[in-house]
Coordinates of C-alpha atoms and ligand atoms in Angstrom, one line a residue:
M300 CA -34.4 -6.7 -42.2
K301 CA -34.0 -3.4 -40.3
N302 CA -33.4 -5.4 -37.2
F303 CA -30.8 -7.5 -38.9
H304 CA -28.9 -4.3 -40.0
F305 CA -29.0 -3.0 -36.5
V306 CA -27.6 -6.2 -35.0
L307 CA -24.9 -6.3 -37.7
M308 CA -23.9 -2.7 -37.0
A309 CA -23.9 -3.3 -33.2
A310 CA -21.7 -6.4 -33.7
L311 CA -19.3 -4.4 -35.9
F312 CA -19.2 -1.6 -33.5
S313 CA -18.4 -3.9 -30.5
F314 CA -15.7 -5.6 -32.7
V315 CA -14.0 -2.3 -33.6
F316 CA -14.3 -1.1 -30.0
A317 CA -12.8 -4.4 -28.7
C318 CA -9.9 -4.1 -31.2
K319 CA -9.2 -0.5 -30.2
S320 CA -9.2 -0.8 -26.4
P321 CA -7.9 -4.0 -24.8
S322 CA -10.0 -5.4 -22.0
L323 CA -8.7 -4.9 -18.5
K324 CA -8.2 -8.7 -18.4
D325 CA -5.8 -8.4 -21.4
S326 CA -4.0 -5.4 -19.8
I327 CA -3.6 -7.4 -16.6
D328 CA -2.2 -10.4 -18.5
S329 CA 0.3 -8.2 -20.3
S330 CA 1.2 -6.4 -17.0
F331 CA 2.1 -9.8 -15.5
K332 CA 4.2 -10.5 -18.6
V333 CA 6.0 -7.2 -18.1
A334 CA 6.4 -8.2 -14.4
A335 CA 7.9 -11.6 -15.4
Q336 CA 10.5 -9.9 -17.6
R337 CA 11.4 -7.3 -15.1
Y338 CA 11.7 -9.8 -12.2
D339 CA 13.8 -12.1 -14.3
S340 CA 16.4 -9.3 -14.5
L341 CA 15.9 -8.4 -10.8
L342 CA 16.4 -11.9 -9.7
A343 CA 19.5 -12.2 -11.8
T344 CA 21.0 -9.0 -10.4
A345 CA 19.8 -8.9 -6.8
T346 CA 21.6 -12.0 -5.5
D347 CA 22.7 -10.9 -2.0
L348 CA 19.9 -12.2 0.3
S349 CA 20.7 -9.4 2.9
R350 CA 20.0 -6.6 0.4
Y351 CA 16.3 -6.2 -0.4
P352 CA 15.4 -4.5 -3.7
H353 CA 13.7 -1.2 -2.8
S354 CA 13.9 1.2 -5.7
F355 CA 15.9 2.4 -8.7
T356 CA 17.7 5.7 -8.5
P357 CA 17.5 8.5 -11.2
K358 CA 21.3 7.8 -11.6
G359 CA 20.3 4.4 -12.9
E360 CA 21.2 2.2 -9.9
L361 CA 19.3 -0.4 -8.0
F362 CA 18.7 0.7 -4.5
Y363 CA 18.4 -1.8 -1.7
F364 CA 17.2 -1.7 1.9
G365 CA 18.6 -3.8 4.8
I366 CA 16.9 -6.6 6.6
D367 CA 15.4 -4.5 9.3
E368 CA 14.0 -1.7 7.1
W369 CA 10.3 -1.6 6.3
T370 CA 10.2 -2.8 2.7
G371 CA 12.1 -6.1 3.0
G372 CA 8.9 -8.3 2.8
F373 CA 7.6 -6.9 -0.5
W374 CA 10.1 -8.5 -2.8
P375 CA 9.4 -12.0 -1.5
G376 CA 5.7 -11.1 -1.5
A377 CA 5.9 -10.0 -5.1
L378 CA 7.6 -13.3 -6.0
W379 CA 4.8 -15.2 -4.2
Y380 CA 2.2 -13.3 -6.4
M381 CA 4.2 -14.2 -9.5
Y382 CA 4.2 -17.8 -8.5
E383 CA 0.4 -17.7 -7.8
Y384 CA -0.3 -16.2 -11.2
T385 CA 2.1 -18.3 -13.4
G386 CA 2.4 -21.5 -11.4
D387 CA 6.1 -21.4 -12.5
V388 CA 8.3 -23.0 -9.8
K389 CA 11.1 -20.7 -10.5
W390 CA 9.1 -17.9 -8.7
K391 CA 8.3 -20.3 -5.9
E392 CA 12.0 -21.2 -5.4
A393 CA 12.9 -17.6 -5.3
A394 CA 10.1 -16.7 -3.0
L395 CA 11.0 -19.4 -0.6
K396 CA 14.6 -18.3 -0.5
W397 CA 13.8 -14.6 0.0
T398 CA 11.1 -15.3 2.6
A399 CA 13.5 -17.5 4.6
S400 CA 16.1 -14.7 4.5
L401 CA 13.7 -12.6 6.7
E402 CA 13.4 -15.1 9.5
S403 CA 15.3 -13.2 12.1
N404 CA 13.0 -10.2 11.7
Q405 CA 10.4 -12.1 13.8
Y406 CA 12.2 -10.5 16.8
N407 CA 12.4 -7.0 15.3
T408 CA 10.9 -4.5 17.7
K409 CA 12.7 -1.4 16.3
H410 CA 9.6 -0.1 14.6
H411 CA 6.0 -1.0 13.8
D412 CA 6.7 -2.3 10.3
I413 CA 7.0 -6.0 11.2
G414 CA 3.4 -6.6 9.8
F415 CA 4.4 -5.2 6.4
M416 CA 7.6 -7.2 6.4
M417 CA 6.4 -10.6 7.7
F418 CA 2.8 -10.8 6.4
S419 CA 3.6 -9.9 2.8
S420 CA 6.4 -12.6 2.8
Y421 CA 5.6 -15.3 5.3
G422 CA 1.9 -14.6 5.3
N423 CA 1.6 -15.1 1.5
G424 CA 3.9 -18.1 1.7
L425 CA 1.7 -19.7 4.3
R426 CA -1.5 -18.9 2.3
I427 CA -0.1 -20.3 -0.9
T428 CA 1.9 -23.3 0.3
G429 CA 0.3 -24.2 3.6
D430 CA 3.8 -24.7 5.1
T431 CA 3.0 -24.8 8.8
S432 CA 6.7 -24.1 9.7
Y433 CA 5.8 -20.4 8.9
K434 CA 3.2 -20.2 11.6
P435 CA 5.5 -19.9 14.7
I436 CA 7.5 -17.2 12.9
L437 CA 4.4 -15.2 12.2
I438 CA 3.2 -15.7 15.8
Q439 CA 6.5 -14.5 17.2
S440 CA 6.3 -11.5 14.8
A441 CA 2.8 -10.6 16.2
K442 CA 4.3 -10.9 19.7
S443 CA 7.1 -8.5 18.7
L444 CA 4.6 -6.0 17.3
C445 CA 2.6 -6.1 20.5
Q446 CA 5.6 -5.0 22.5
R447 CA 5.2 -1.6 21.0
Y448 CA 1.6 -1.3 22.3
S449 CA 0.7 1.1 25.0
P450 CA -2.6 0.5 26.9
I451 CA -2.5 4.1 28.0
V452 CA -2.4 5.4 24.5
G453 CA -4.4 2.5 23.1
S454 CA -2.0 2.3 20.1
I455 CA 1.0 0.6 18.8
Q456 CA 3.9 3.0 18.6
S457 CA 5.1 3.4 15.0
W458 CA 8.5 5.1 15.3
N459 CA 10.8 5.5 18.2
A460 CA 10.9 9.1 19.6
R461 CA 12.0 11.6 17.0
P462 CA 11.7 15.3 16.2
S463 CA 9.0 16.7 13.9
I464 CA 10.2 17.7 10.4
D465 CA 10.8 21.3 11.5
K466 CA 12.4 20.1 14.7
K467 CA 10.0 22.2 16.8
N468 CA 8.3 19.2 18.5
L469 CA 9.6 16.1 20.0
W470 CA 7.4 13.1 19.1
N471 CA 7.7 10.7 22.0
F472 CA 5.0 8.3 20.8
P473 CA 4.3 8.9 17.1
V474 CA 1.7 6.8 15.4
I475 CA 1.2 7.0 11.7
M476 CA -1.8 6.0 9.5
D477 CA 0.4 3.4 7.8
N478 CA 0.3 1.4 11.1
M479 CA -3.2 0.2 10.2
M480 CA -1.5 -2.1 7.7
N481 CA 0.2 -4.1 10.5
L482 CA -3.0 -5.2 12.1
E483 CA -3.7 -8.1 9.7
L484 CA -0.8 -9.9 11.3
L485 CA -2.5 -9.5 14.7
F486 CA -5.9 -10.7 13.6
W487 CA -4.3 -13.7 11.9
A488 CA -2.4 -14.5 15.1
A489 CA -5.5 -14.2 17.2
K490 CA -7.3 -16.7 15.0
E491 CA -4.4 -19.0 14.9
T492 CA -3.6 -19.1 18.6
G493 CA -7.0 -18.3 20.1
D494 CA -5.3 -15.6 22.1
T495 CA -7.7 -12.7 22.2
G496 CA -4.9 -10.4 23.4
F497 CA -3.8 -10.0 19.7
Y498 CA -7.4 -9.2 18.6
N499 CA -8.0 -6.7 21.4
I500 CA -4.8 -4.8 20.6
A501 CA -5.6 -4.6 16.9
V502 CA -9.2 -3.4 17.6
Q503 CA -8.1 -0.8 20.1
H504 CA -5.4 0.5 17.8
A505 CA -7.9 0.8 15.0
K506 CA -10.4 2.7 17.3
T507 CA -7.7 5.1 18.5
T508 CA -6.6 5.8 14.9
Q509 CA -10.2 6.2 13.9
K510 CA -10.7 8.8 16.6
N511 CA -7.5 10.8 16.2
H512 CA -6.2 10.5 12.6
I513 CA -9.3 11.3 10.6
R514 CA -10.8 14.7 10.0
K515 CA -14.5 15.5 9.6
D516 CA -14.2 15.4 5.8
Y517 CA -12.4 12.0 6.1
G518 CA -9.0 13.4 5.0
S519 CA -6.3 12.0 7.3
Y520 CA -3.4 13.1 9.4
H521 CA -0.2 11.2 8.7
V522 CA 1.4 11.4 12.2
V523 CA -0.4 11.7 15.6
N524 CA 1.9 12.0 18.6
Y525 CA 0.7 11.1 22.1
D526 CA 1.6 11.8 25.7
T527 CA 2.9 8.5 27.1
I528 CA 1.7 9.3 30.6
T529 CA -1.8 10.6 29.9
G530 CA -2.5 9.1 26.5
E531 CA -3.5 12.6 25.3
V532 CA -3.0 13.7 21.7
L533 CA -0.1 16.2 21.7
H534 CA 0.5 16.8 17.9
R535 CA -1.2 16.1 14.6
Q536 CA 1.4 16.5 11.9
T537 CA 3.1 15.1 8.9
L538 CA 6.5 13.8 7.9
Q539 CA 6.0 12.6 4.3
G540 CA 3.0 14.8 3.4
F541 CA 2.8 18.4 2.2
S542 CA 1.7 20.0 5.4
D543 CA 0.2 19.1 8.7
E544 CA -3.4 19.8 7.6
S545 CA -3.0 18.3 4.1
T546 CA -3.8 14.7 3.1
W547 CA -0.8 12.7 2.1
A548 CA -2.0 10.4 -0.7
R549 CA -0.3 7.2 0.4
G550 CA -1.4 7.7 4.0
Q551 CA -5.0 8.0 2.8
A552 CA -4.6 4.8 0.8
W553 CA -3.1 2.9 3.8
G554 CA -6.2 4.1 5.7
I555 CA -8.7 2.7 3.1
Y556 CA -6.8 -0.6 3.0
G557 CA -6.3 -0.8 6.8
F558 CA -9.9 0.0 7.8
T559 CA -11.3 -2.4 5.2
T560 CA -9.1 -5.1 6.6
V561 CA -10.2 -4.4 10.2
Y562 CA -13.8 -4.6 9.0
R563 CA -13.1 -8.0 7.4
F564 CA -12.1 -9.4 10.8
T565 CA -14.5 -7.5 13.1
K566 CA -17.6 -6.9 11.1
D567 CA -18.0 -3.7 13.1
S568 CA -19.9 -1.4 10.8
S569 CA -18.1 1.7 12.1
F570 CA -14.9 0.5 10.6
L571 CA -16.7 0.0 7.3
T572 CA -18.1 3.6 7.5
T573 CA -14.6 4.8 8.0
A574 CA -13.2 2.8 5.1
K575 CA -15.9 4.2 2.8
G576 CA -15.4 7.7 4.1
L577 CA -11.6 7.6 3.4
A578 CA -12.3 6.0 0.0
D579 CA -14.8 8.6 -1.0
F580 CA -12.4 11.4 0.0
F581 CA -9.8 9.9 -2.3
L582 CA -12.1 9.2 -5.2
K583 CA -14.2 12.4 -5.1
H584 CA -11.4 14.8 -4.4
K585 CA -11.3 17.8 -6.7
N586 CA -7.5 17.4 -7.1
L587 CA -7.7 13.7 -8.1
P588 CA -6.5 13.6 -11.8
T589 CA -8.8 11.9 -14.3
D590 CA -6.7 8.8 -14.5
K591 CA -7.2 8.4 -10.7
V592 CA -3.5 8.2 -9.9
P593 CA -3.2 10.8 -7.1
L594 CA -0.8 13.7 -6.7
W595 CA 1.6 12.7 -4.0
D596 CA -0.4 14.8 -1.6
F597 CA -4.0 15.9 -2.3
N598 CA -3.2 19.5 -1.3
V599 CA 0.2 20.3 -2.7
G600 CA 0.7 24.0 -3.0
E601 CA -2.9 24.9 -2.2
E602 CA -3.7 28.1 -0.4
G603 CA -4.2 27.5 3.4
Y604 CA -1.7 24.6 3.5
Q605 CA 1.5 25.7 5.1
P606 CA 4.5 23.2 4.8
D607 CA 6.9 22.9 7.7
W608 CA 9.7 22.2 5.2
N609 CA 11.3 24.2 2.4
F610 CA 9.0 23.6 -0.5
D611 CA 10.3 25.1 -3.8
P612 CA 7.5 24.8 -6.4
S613 CA 9.9 25.8 -9.2
K614 CA 11.5 22.4 -8.8
F615 CA 8.2 20.7 -9.6
P616 CA 6.6 22.3 -12.8
E617 CA 4.4 19.2 -12.8
T618 CA 3.3 17.9 -9.4
P619 CA 4.6 14.3 -9.1
R620 CA 2.0 11.5 -8.9
D621 CA 2.3 8.6 -6.6
A622 CA 1.5 5.3 -8.4
S623 CA 2.2 3.4 -5.1
A624 CA -0.8 5.2 -3.5
A625 CA -2.9 4.3 -6.5
A626 CA -1.9 0.6 -6.4
I627 CA -2.7 0.3 -2.6
A628 CA -6.0 2.1 -3.1
A629 CA -7.0 -0.2 -6.1
S630 CA -6.3 -3.3 -4.0
A631 CA -8.2 -1.9 -1.0
L632 CA -11.2 -0.7 -3.1
L633 CA -11.7 -4.2 -4.6
E634 CA -12.0 -5.7 -1.1
L635 CA -14.2 -2.8 0.0
S636 CA -16.6 -3.4 -2.8
D637 CA -17.2 -6.9 -1.4
Y638 CA -18.8 -5.4 1.6
C639 CA -21.1 -3.1 -0.3
S640 CA -24.0 -3.8 -2.7
G641 CA -25.8 -2.3 -5.7
E642 CA -24.5 0.9 -7.1
E643 CA -22.1 1.5 -4.3
Q644 CA -20.4 -1.8 -4.9
Q645 CA -20.2 -1.1 -8.6
Y646 CA -18.8 2.4 -7.9
Y647 CA -15.8 1.0 -5.9
K648 CA -15.2 -1.8 -8.4
N649 CA -15.2 0.6 -11.3
A650 CA -12.9 3.0 -9.5
A651 CA -10.4 0.1 -8.8
S652 CA -10.7 -1.0 -12.4
D653 CA -10.0 2.6 -13.7
I654 CA -6.9 2.7 -11.5
L655 CA -5.7 -0.6 -12.9
V656 CA -6.3 0.5 -16.4
S657 CA -4.1 3.6 -15.7
L658 CA -1.4 1.6 -14.0
S659 CA -1.3 -0.9 -16.8
K660 CA 0.2 1.6 -19.3
E661 CA 2.5 4.6 -19.7
P662 CA 3.4 6.6 -17.7
Y663 CA 3.2 4.1 -14.9
L664 CA 3.9 0.6 -16.3
N665 CA 7.6 0.3 -16.6
T666 CA 8.9 -1.0 -19.9
D667 CA 11.9 1.3 -19.9
K668 CA 15.2 -0.1 -21.2
A669 CA 17.2 1.9 -18.7
N670 CA 15.4 0.4 -15.7
P671 CA 14.8 -3.3 -16.4
Y672 CA 13.9 -4.2 -12.7
F673 CA 10.5 -2.9 -11.5
V674 CA 6.9 -3.2 -12.8
L675 CA 5.7 0.3 -11.9
K676 CA 7.4 3.7 -12.1
N677 CA 6.4 7.3 -11.1
C678 CA 6.0 6.8 -7.4
V679 CA 6.9 9.1 -4.6
G680 CA 8.6 7.8 -1.4
N681 CA 9.3 10.9 0.7
L682 CA 9.2 14.2 -1.2
P683 CA 9.8 16.6 1.7
A684 CA 13.0 14.7 2.4
G685 CA 13.9 15.0 -1.3
R686 CA 14.0 11.2 -1.5
E687 CA 12.4 8.9 -4.0
I688 CA 10.6 11.2 -6.4
N689 CA 9.2 9.8 -9.7
V690 CA 10.9 6.5 -9.1
P691 CA 9.8 2.8 -8.9
L692 CA 9.2 1.4 -5.4
I693 CA 8.9 -2.2 -4.5
Y694 CA 5.8 -1.8 -2.5
A695 CA 4.0 -0.2 -5.5
D696 CA 4.8 -3.3 -7.4
Y697 CA 3.6 -5.5 -4.6
Y698 CA 0.2 -3.9 -4.2
F699 CA -0.3 -3.6 -8.0
L700 CA 0.3 -7.4 -8.3
E701 CA -2.1 -8.0 -5.4
A702 CA -4.7 -5.7 -6.9
M703 CA -4.5 -7.5 -10.2
H704 CA -5.0 -10.8 -8.4
R705 CA -7.9 -9.4 -6.6
W706 CA -9.5 -8.1 -9.8
L707 CA -9.0 -11.5 -11.6
A708 CA -10.5 -13.4 -8.6
R709 CA -13.6 -11.2 -8.9
N710 CA -13.9 -11.3 -12.7
K711 CA -13.7 -15.0 -13.6
Ligands
LIG240 N1 5.3 3.4 5.8 C1 6.1 4.2 5.0 C2 5.5 4.8 3.8 O1 4.4 4.5 3.4 O2 6.3 5.5 3.2

């Protein structure tokens, strides 16, 4: 009888608990529903195939990027993820159209971002539809990316020569952590063509980044500038982070994702160690808020971190969070957990789930009437430049949708 009471109480407790807190699966399903509503509006409004939805301004306007800017592939990529989740051909038709609009980018050698642009659009399109006409476009994209590789430096140049934020240094060969995200395109091209040149460039770029962008504590530098003649490191700085020695949250998330991807293709354990080190820095940082959505930079306003730009703390009574960094990290942590076992595996899985729980509700999930277009809000694009602060960003949406797919695939 006692046992019966105990079982009854336990069942009642689980029932009440289940009613109170929706499961993550439920939250993911409702986030996809929110995404469907938002993207119905976005599809209806963004009809010019040369203007790529990028953000939504505080003034209440949709903000677009042009074809050769870095975020163009995320909108078609998000549409592919919507099609994959719903099976509704309306998303496929839209994804096909927006993907095709990027075709000329296969020749884009203006910056390193071609991997972001083409693999999130054409790469997902190929994976989902198997349309082989996408292959030569992706191969050409990989060739274009390789044109920015210097064997002296052992890296792909991210941006063209430009000054540092305080204009004191000229960066002739700047490489940013974000560039790790372009390597998947090269690994894919190596497999597809059998040309080991793509593979070697990707691996060398990852090794150079591993050596020069990561500190002893696994915090990361945003920008490393190299001497093009000797290959020496000239500067370790930041453009989008708080200060040169701080750790910019999105850069750290790109690093976790990038090194995890490189491990997938190489099975070189040193890349796995790096990915875990970067992840542990992110997850165990004393300034990571309890909802695991990071401040836009881990060290904003901290003693000992000197910004090279005019930081006015009175403008930010609350330090902005970056939901885009959280979404990228969640997606990366889910893959990283695949390469671990036991408690460690559970730790990364739980951390990714915690992030997804946070992103699936206020203040990150966007159900605002004033902005009917994006899935997430409260991201930071470039705070030192005074741009994109507490706004939606299309790449936050993309990695959130991807992370939810990855979570669903691992929790069937
Ligand atoms: N790659 C640019 C950024 O993360 O803002």
